[in-house]
Short mmCIF file of N, CA and C in Angstrom, two decimals:
data_model
loop_
_atom_site.label_atom_id
_atom_site.label_comp_id
_atom_site.label_asym_id
_atom_site.label_seq_id
_atom_site.Cartn_x
_atom_site.Cartn_y
_atom_site.Cartn_z
N ASP A 1 4.85 8.61 -4.27
CA ASP A 1 4.52 7.81 -5.08
C ASP A 1 3.34 6.89 -4.58
N ALA A 2 2.81 7.16 -3.81
CA ALA A 2 1.69 5.67 -3.20
C ALA A 2 0.46 6.23 -4.08
N MET A 3 -0.28 5.89 -4.73
CA MET A 3 -1.73 6.99 -4.58
C MET A 3 -2.61 5.15 -4.11
N VAL A 4 -4.05 6.59 -3.89
CA VAL A 4 -4.46 5.08 -3.47
C VAL A 4 -5.76 6.76 -4.29
N GLU A 5 -7.52 5.22 -4.61
CA GLU A 5 -8.19 5.97 -5.64
C GLU A 5 -9.42 5.85 -4.40
N LEU A 6 -10.24 7.06 -4.84
CA LEU A 6 -11.13 7.16 -3.78
C LEU A 6 -12.73 5.92 -3.96
N GLU A 7 -13.71 6.49 -3.74
CA GLU A 7 -14.56 5.86 -4.47
C GLU A 7 -15.19 6.65 -5.57
N ASN A 8 -15.19 8.48 -5.77
CA ASN A 8 -15.66 8.96 -6.45
C ASN A 8 -14.81 8.08 -7.16
N GLY A 9 -13.90 8.22 -7.87
CA GLY A 9 -12.95 7.99 -8.82
C GLY A 9 -11.95 8.88 -8.95
N TYR A 10 -11.29 9.34 -7.66
CA TYR A 10 -10.76 10.74 -7.49
C TYR A 10 -9.61 9.69 -7.06
N VAL A 11 -8.08 10.61 -7.80
CA VAL A 11 -7.03 9.89 -6.58
C VAL A 11 -6.33 10.64 -5.73
N LYS A 12 -5.92 10.23 -4.83
CA LYS A 12 -5.37 10.83 -3.61
C LYS A 12 -3.78 10.17 -3.67
N ARG A 13 -2.48 11.09 -3.71
CA ARG A 13 -1.18 10.79 -2.81
C ARG A 13 -1.50 10.15 -1.66
N MET A 14 -1.29 9.85 -0.43
CA MET A 14 -1.32 9.21 0.69
C MET A 14 -0.88 10.66 1.63
N ASP A 15 0.09 10.97 1.42
CA ASP A 15 -0.41 12.36 1.89
C ASP A 15 -1.39 13.14 2.33
N GLN A 16 -2.54 12.56 1.23
CA GLN A 16 -3.58 14.10 1.09
C GLN A 16 -5.20 12.77 1.38
N VAL A 17 -4.70 11.31 1.74
CA VAL A 17 -5.62 10.64 2.60
C VAL A 17 -6.59 10.88 3.97
N GLU A 18 -7.40 11.70 3.57
CA GLU A 18 -8.19 12.02 5.01
C GLU A 18 -9.46 10.92 5.87
N ILE A 19 -9.40 10.50 7.28
CA ILE A 19 -9.84 9.88 8.71
C ILE A 19 -11.70 10.59 7.55
N GLY A 20 -12.10 9.20 6.77
CA GLY A 20 -13.53 9.33 5.68
C GLY A 20 -13.54 9.67 5.29
N ASP A 21 -12.24 9.16 4.02
CA ASP A 21 -11.60 8.94 2.98
C ASP A 21 -13.08 8.03 3.22
N ARG A 22 -13.21 7.28 2.01
CA ARG A 22 -13.63 5.48 1.32
C ARG A 22 -12.76 5.78 0.51
N VAL A 23 -11.90 4.66 0.47
CA VAL A 23 -10.50 4.36 -0.39
C VAL A 23 -10.68 2.48 -1.43
N LYS A 24 -10.35 2.18 -1.74
CA LYS A 24 -10.23 0.95 -2.60
C LYS A 24 -9.36 0.07 -1.75
N VAL A 25 -10.09 -0.91 -1.62
CA VAL A 25 -9.35 -2.25 -0.78
C VAL A 25 -9.73 -3.12 -2.12
N ALA A 26 -9.37 -3.36 -2.32
CA ALA A 26 -10.25 -4.84 -3.75
C ALA A 26 -11.58 -4.97 -4.51
N ASN A 27 -11.40 -5.28 -5.34
CA ASN A 27 -12.76 -6.16 -5.79
C ASN A 27 -13.34 -5.41 -5.66
N GLY A 28 -13.50 -3.69 -6.05
CA GLY A 28 -14.09 -3.17 -6.43
C GLY A 28 -14.89 -2.65 -5.40
N ARG A 29 -14.31 -2.80 -3.77
CA ARG A 29 -15.01 -2.81 -2.73
C ARG A 29 -13.95 -1.16 -2.43
N TYR A 30 -15.01 -0.60 -1.60
CA TYR A 30 -13.93 0.26 -0.20
C TYR A 30 -14.61 0.59 0.51
N SER A 31 -13.48 1.21 1.81
CA SER A 31 -13.57 1.00 2.51
C SER A 31 -13.18 2.49 3.63
N ASP A 32 -13.64 2.50 4.76
CA ASP A 32 -13.98 4.28 5.79
C ASP A 32 -12.41 3.87 5.60
N VAL A 33 -10.98 4.51 5.40
CA VAL A 33 -10.09 5.57 6.45
C VAL A 33 -10.81 5.55 8.12
N TYR A 34 -9.98 5.44 9.38
CA TYR A 34 -10.99 5.74 10.59
C TYR A 34 -9.61 5.40 11.32
N PHE A 35 -8.56 5.76 10.90
CA PHE A 35 -7.24 6.27 11.88
C PHE A 35 -6.34 6.09 11.31
N PHE A 36 -5.08 6.90 11.03
CA PHE A 36 -3.71 6.44 11.12
C PHE A 36 -2.66 5.86 11.86
N GLY A 37 -1.99 4.70 11.41
CA GLY A 37 -1.06 4.30 12.59
C GLY A 37 0.35 4.89 12.24
N HIS A 38 1.01 5.51 10.77
CA HIS A 38 1.89 6.47 11.42
C HIS A 38 1.31 8.10 9.96
N ARG A 39 1.73 9.34 10.97
CA ARG A 39 0.80 10.55 9.69
C ARG A 39 1.65 11.16 9.58
N LYS A 40 3.31 11.01 9.32
CA LYS A 40 4.24 11.83 9.98
C LYS A 40 4.66 13.30 7.37
N SER A 41 4.69 13.79 7.61
CA SER A 41 5.51 14.58 7.00
C SER A 41 6.34 14.94 7.15
N LEU A 42 6.98 15.22 8.23
CA LEU A 42 8.69 15.28 8.15
C LEU A 42 9.36 14.14 8.67
N GLY A 43 10.92 14.71 7.62
CA GLY A 43 11.53 13.19 8.23
C GLY A 43 11.24 12.36 7.01
N TYR A 44 13.14 12.29 6.78
CA TYR A 44 13.86 10.71 5.40
C TYR A 44 13.06 9.14 6.31
N TYR A 45 12.37 8.66 5.76
CA TYR A 45 13.13 6.81 5.68
C TYR A 45 12.74 5.93 4.94
N ASP A 46 13.04 4.74 5.57
CA ASP A 46 13.19 3.47 5.16
C ASP A 46 12.57 3.20 4.35
N PHE A 47 12.83 2.63 2.95
CA PHE A 47 11.78 1.92 2.50
C PHE A 47 11.99 0.41 1.85
N VAL A 48 10.80 -0.26 1.33
CA VAL A 48 11.33 -1.25 0.26
C VAL A 48 10.61 -1.22 -1.36
N GLN A 49 10.83 -0.94 -2.36
CA GLN A 49 10.66 -0.54 -3.14
C GLN A 49 9.96 -2.12 -4.05
N LEU A 50 8.70 -2.31 -3.92
CA LEU A 50 8.09 -3.71 -5.48
C LEU A 50 8.57 -2.71 -6.16
N THR A 51 8.48 -3.76 -7.38
CA THR A 51 8.97 -3.11 -8.40
C THR A 51 7.59 -5.21 -9.42
N VAL A 52 6.57 -4.70 -10.45
CA VAL A 52 6.45 -5.24 -10.76
C VAL A 52 5.05 -5.35 -12.30
N GLY A 53 6.39 -4.36 -12.57
CA GLY A 53 6.16 -3.68 -13.93
C GLY A 53 6.52 -2.35 -14.32
N GLN A 54 6.84 -1.92 -15.33
CA GLN A 54 7.88 -1.22 -16.13
C GLN A 54 6.26 0.00 -14.95
N ASN A 55 7.34 1.95 -14.73
CA ASN A 55 6.19 2.58 -13.62
C ASN A 55 5.09 1.24 -13.04
N LYS A 56 5.66 0.83 -12.20
CA LYS A 56 4.54 -0.34 -11.81
C LYS A 56 4.84 -0.36 -10.52
N HIS A 57 4.93 -0.15 -9.50
CA HIS A 57 5.71 -0.51 -7.88
C HIS A 57 4.64 0.22 -6.96
N ILE A 58 5.26 -0.31 -5.79
CA ILE A 58 4.13 -0.27 -4.41
C ILE A 58 5.77 -0.18 -3.67
N THR A 59 5.70 1.14 -2.47
CA THR A 59 7.15 1.28 -1.90
C THR A 59 6.42 1.36 -0.48
N MET A 60 6.95 0.67 0.50
CA MET A 60 6.11 0.00 1.96
C MET A 60 7.43 -0.01 2.87
N SER A 61 7.31 -0.18 4.09
CA SER A 61 8.16 -0.67 5.05
C SER A 61 8.31 -1.73 5.62
N ASN A 62 9.78 -1.58 5.71
CA ASN A 62 10.10 -3.58 5.86
C ASN A 62 8.79 -3.85 6.30
N GLY A 63 8.32 -4.33 7.57
CA GLY A 63 7.09 -4.43 8.04
C GLY A 63 5.35 -4.83 7.54
N HIS A 64 5.18 -3.77 6.52
CA HIS A 64 4.51 -3.21 6.45
C HIS A 64 3.52 -4.77 5.17
N LEU A 65 2.65 -5.13 4.53
CA LEU A 65 1.93 -6.76 4.79
C LEU A 65 0.94 -6.21 3.65
N VAL A 66 1.80 -6.98 2.32
CA VAL A 66 1.04 -7.52 1.44
C VAL A 66 1.29 -8.72 0.86
N MET A 67 -0.50 -8.68 -0.12
CA MET A 67 -0.60 -9.87 -0.57
C MET A 67 0.32 -9.72 -1.52
N ALA A 68 1.27 -11.54 -1.41
CA ALA A 68 2.40 -11.34 -1.78
C ALA A 68 2.32 -13.39 -1.94
N ASN A 69 1.72 -14.13 -3.18
CA ASN A 69 1.79 -15.59 -3.46
C ASN A 69 1.35 -15.86 -2.21
N GLN A 70 -1.06 -15.17 -2.11
CA GLN A 70 -1.91 -15.32 -1.75
C GLN A 70 -2.42 -15.37 -0.41
N LYS A 71 -1.09 -14.49 0.16
CA LYS A 71 -1.23 -14.28 1.74
C LYS A 71 -0.82 -13.26 1.98
N TRP A 72 -0.54 -12.82 3.33
CA TRP A 72 -0.34 -11.12 3.65
C TRP A 72 1.23 -11.64 4.39
N THR A 73 2.36 -11.10 3.46
CA THR A 73 3.90 -11.08 3.32
C THR A 73 4.49 -9.44 4.14
N ARG A 74 5.96 -9.80 5.04
CA ARG A 74 6.08 -8.93 4.82
C ARG A 74 7.26 -8.07 4.71
N ALA A 75 6.55 -5.87 3.35
CA ALA A 75 7.51 -6.48 2.42
C ALA A 75 8.41 -6.69 2.44
N MET A 76 9.70 -6.97 3.59
CA MET A 76 10.93 -7.58 3.92
C MET A 76 11.70 -8.54 3.91
N ASP A 77 10.60 -9.44 2.94
CA ASP A 77 10.44 -10.32 3.15
C ASP A 77 10.12 -11.07 1.39
N VAL A 78 9.79 -10.75 0.63
CA VAL A 78 9.16 -10.90 -0.83
C VAL A 78 10.23 -10.21 -1.47
N SER A 79 10.09 -11.93 -2.29
CA SER A 79 11.53 -12.43 -3.29
C SER A 79 11.51 -12.02 -4.67
N ILE A 80 12.26 -11.63 -5.54
CA ILE A 80 11.75 -11.43 -7.10
C ILE A 80 11.32 -12.81 -7.43
N GLY A 81 10.18 -12.77 -7.79
CA GLY A 81 9.41 -13.93 -8.52
C GLY A 81 8.87 -14.00 -7.83
N ASP A 82 8.56 -13.08 -5.89
CA ASP A 82 6.92 -13.02 -6.22
C ASP A 82 5.62 -13.01 -6.84
N LEU A 83 4.54 -13.66 -6.75
CA LEU A 83 4.00 -12.66 -7.03
C LEU A 83 2.54 -12.08 -5.99
N LEU A 84 2.33 -10.26 -6.46
CA LEU A 84 1.56 -9.62 -5.71
C LEU A 84 -0.11 -9.76 -6.65
N LEU A 85 -1.02 -9.25 -5.96
CA LEU A 85 -1.99 -9.00 -6.32
C LEU A 85 -2.00 -7.92 -6.79
N ASP A 86 -2.27 -7.71 -8.28
CA ASP A 86 -3.02 -6.33 -8.89
C ASP A 86 -4.42 -6.58 -9.05
N VAL A 87 -4.45 -5.43 -9.26
CA VAL A 87 -6.29 -5.48 -8.76
C VAL A 87 -6.30 -4.96 -9.92
N GLU A 88 -5.86 -3.86 -10.39
CA GLU A 88 -6.42 -3.30 -11.51
C GLU A 88 -6.66 -4.76 -13.04
N LYS A 89 -5.56 -6.01 -13.27
CA LYS A 89 -5.62 -6.54 -14.10
C LYS A 89 -6.26 -7.38 -13.21
N ASN A 90 -7.06 -7.67 -11.80
CA ASN A 90 -7.60 -9.00 -11.10
C ASN A 90 -6.46 -10.17 -11.16
N ALA A 91 -5.51 -10.06 -11.51
CA ALA A 91 -4.38 -11.54 -11.88
C ALA A 91 -2.89 -11.22 -10.51
N TYR A 92 -2.40 -12.32 -10.99
CA TYR A 92 -0.76 -12.33 -10.06
C TYR A 92 0.26 -11.14 -10.97
N VAL A 93 0.90 -10.70 -10.00
CA VAL A 93 1.96 -10.92 -11.53
C VAL A 93 3.04 -10.29 -10.90
N PRO A 94 4.59 -11.21 -11.23
CA PRO A 94 5.30 -11.06 -10.68
C PRO A 94 6.33 -10.76 -10.05
N VAL A 95 6.78 -9.71 -8.41
CA VAL A 95 7.79 -8.38 -8.61
C VAL A 95 9.30 -8.94 -9.56
N ILE A 96 9.97 -8.32 -10.28
CA ILE A 96 10.85 -8.35 -11.03
C ILE A 96 11.83 -7.77 -10.86
N SER A 97 12.35 -6.82 -9.91
CA SER A 97 13.18 -5.80 -9.16
C SER A 97 12.39 -5.59 -7.69
N ILE A 98 13.79 -5.62 -6.73
CA ILE A 98 13.39 -4.82 -4.89
C ILE A 98 14.16 -3.93 -4.56
N GLY A 99 13.83 -2.77 -3.75
CA GLY A 99 15.45 -2.83 -3.72
C GLY A 99 14.61 -1.08 -2.78
N LYS A 100 15.66 -0.61 -1.95
CA LYS A 100 16.13 0.08 -0.67
C LYS A 100 15.69 1.33 -1.61
N VAL A 101 14.73 2.10 -0.32
CA VAL A 101 15.09 3.83 -1.14
C VAL A 101 14.59 4.25 -0.10
N LYS A 102 15.09 5.53 0.52
CA LYS A 102 14.52 6.89 1.34
C LYS A 102 13.80 7.69 0.80
N ARG A 103 12.38 7.93 1.61
CA ARG A 103 11.69 8.63 1.05
C ARG A 103 10.97 10.17 2.27
N ALA A 104 10.36 10.97 2.03
CA ALA A 104 10.00 12.12 2.70
C ALA A 104 8.65 10.93 3.31
N GLY A 105 8.71 11.26 4.70
CA GLY A 105 6.81 11.26 5.33
C GLY A 105 6.59 9.82 5.83
N LEU A 106 5.71 9.98 6.62
CA LEU A 106 5.74 8.05 6.57
C LEU A 106 3.65 7.94 7.26
N PHE A 107 2.88 7.28 5.49
CA PHE A 107 2.15 7.77 6.52
C PHE A 107 0.74 5.79 6.35
N ASN A 108 0.44 5.73 7.63
CA ASN A 108 -0.09 4.21 7.44
C ASN A 108 -0.80 4.49 7.68
N PRO A 109 -2.94 5.28 6.33
CA PRO A 109 -3.52 4.87 6.77
C PRO A 109 -4.70 3.37 7.62
N HIS A 110 -5.18 3.07 8.21
CA HIS A 110 -5.74 2.27 8.18
C HIS A 110 -8.03 2.30 7.79
N THR A 111 -8.05 1.20 6.59
CA THR A 111 -8.60 1.29 6.87
C THR A 111 -10.38 0.48 7.86
N LEU A 112 -11.68 0.55 7.67
CA LEU A 112 -12.34 -0.76 8.16
C LEU A 112 -12.42 -2.26 7.80
N ASP A 113 -11.65 -2.78 6.95
CA ASP A 113 -11.62 -3.42 5.84
C ASP A 113 -10.43 -4.14 5.88
N GLY A 114 -9.65 -3.25 6.69
CA GLY A 114 -8.16 -3.94 7.10
C GLY A 114 -7.13 -3.98 5.87
N GLU A 115 -7.51 -3.58 3.98
CA GLU A 115 -6.94 -3.59 3.50
C GLU A 115 -7.11 -2.61 2.88
N ILE A 116 -6.46 -2.01 1.12
CA ILE A 116 -5.70 -1.09 1.03
C ILE A 116 -4.90 -1.42 -0.34
N VAL A 117 -5.22 -0.87 -1.47
CA VAL A 117 -4.95 -0.56 -2.85
C VAL A 117 -3.99 0.55 -2.63
N VAL A 118 -2.76 0.43 -3.18
CA VAL A 118 -1.66 1.21 -3.38
C VAL A 118 -0.72 1.41 -4.83
N ASN A 119 -1.32 2.05 -5.45
CA ASN A 119 -0.92 2.09 -6.67
C ASN A 119 -1.54 0.25 -6.63
N GLY A 120 -2.84 0.43 -7.52
CA GLY A 120 -2.76 -1.42 -8.76
C GLY A 120 -2.99 -2.04 -7.15
N ILE A 121 -2.06 -2.19 -6.61
CA ILE A 121 -1.72 -3.40 -6.18
C ILE A 121 -1.81 -3.67 -4.34
N GLN A 122 -2.31 -4.94 -4.25
CA GLN A 122 -2.75 -5.15 -3.08
C GLN A 122 -1.95 -5.29 -1.96
N ALA A 123 -2.39 -4.21 -1.04
CA ALA A 123 -1.97 -4.03 0.31
C ALA A 123 -2.63 -4.31 1.70
N SER A 124 -2.46 -4.37 3.22
CA SER A 124 -3.04 -4.52 4.34
C SER A 124 -2.30 -2.97 4.82
N SER A 125 -3.83 -3.45 5.24
CA SER A 125 -3.29 -1.42 6.75
C SER A 125 -1.98 -1.91 7.25
N TYR A 126 -2.41 -3.29 7.98
CA TYR A 126 -1.30 -3.84 9.24
C TYR A 126 -0.14 -3.39 8.31
N THR A 127 1.45 -3.30 9.77
CA THR A 127 2.77 -4.16 9.38
C THR A 127 2.26 -5.19 10.84
N ASP A 128 3.31 -5.83 10.79
CA ASP A 128 3.84 -6.70 11.92
C ASP A 128 3.53 -6.46 13.26
N ILE A 129 3.66 -5.18 13.60
CA ILE A 129 4.09 -4.52 14.65
C ILE A 129 2.11 -4.55 15.21
N LEU A 130 0.88 -4.28 14.53
CA LEU A 130 0.42 -4.07 14.35
C LEU A 130 -0.92 -5.20 13.54
#
């Protein structure tokens, strides 16, 4: 359920993103995907799901970085009430729930910019490992 917007306006699931795609990174900017830290379609993995509104959430690995309270924060360190950057609203919105979920596949595209917008929420291409 992780979706990214391409420069041409097309929206792709994370597992459909390819090297060379230009994805939204912030403030109307787009950047090239140049490699994948992870690209595993098989297997189930543990994720943190941060919900910021009705039907609006971002699902990330524990160590993936998200813009929370105006600084890069590991997903596992985000708390209810923390503010995530909703690029579509151009505003910080509060996290209203946090859940642990299992999902099929593990995909981590890296952009030249180092950022990526997923489901309208500002995130980093990086984790606490890289």
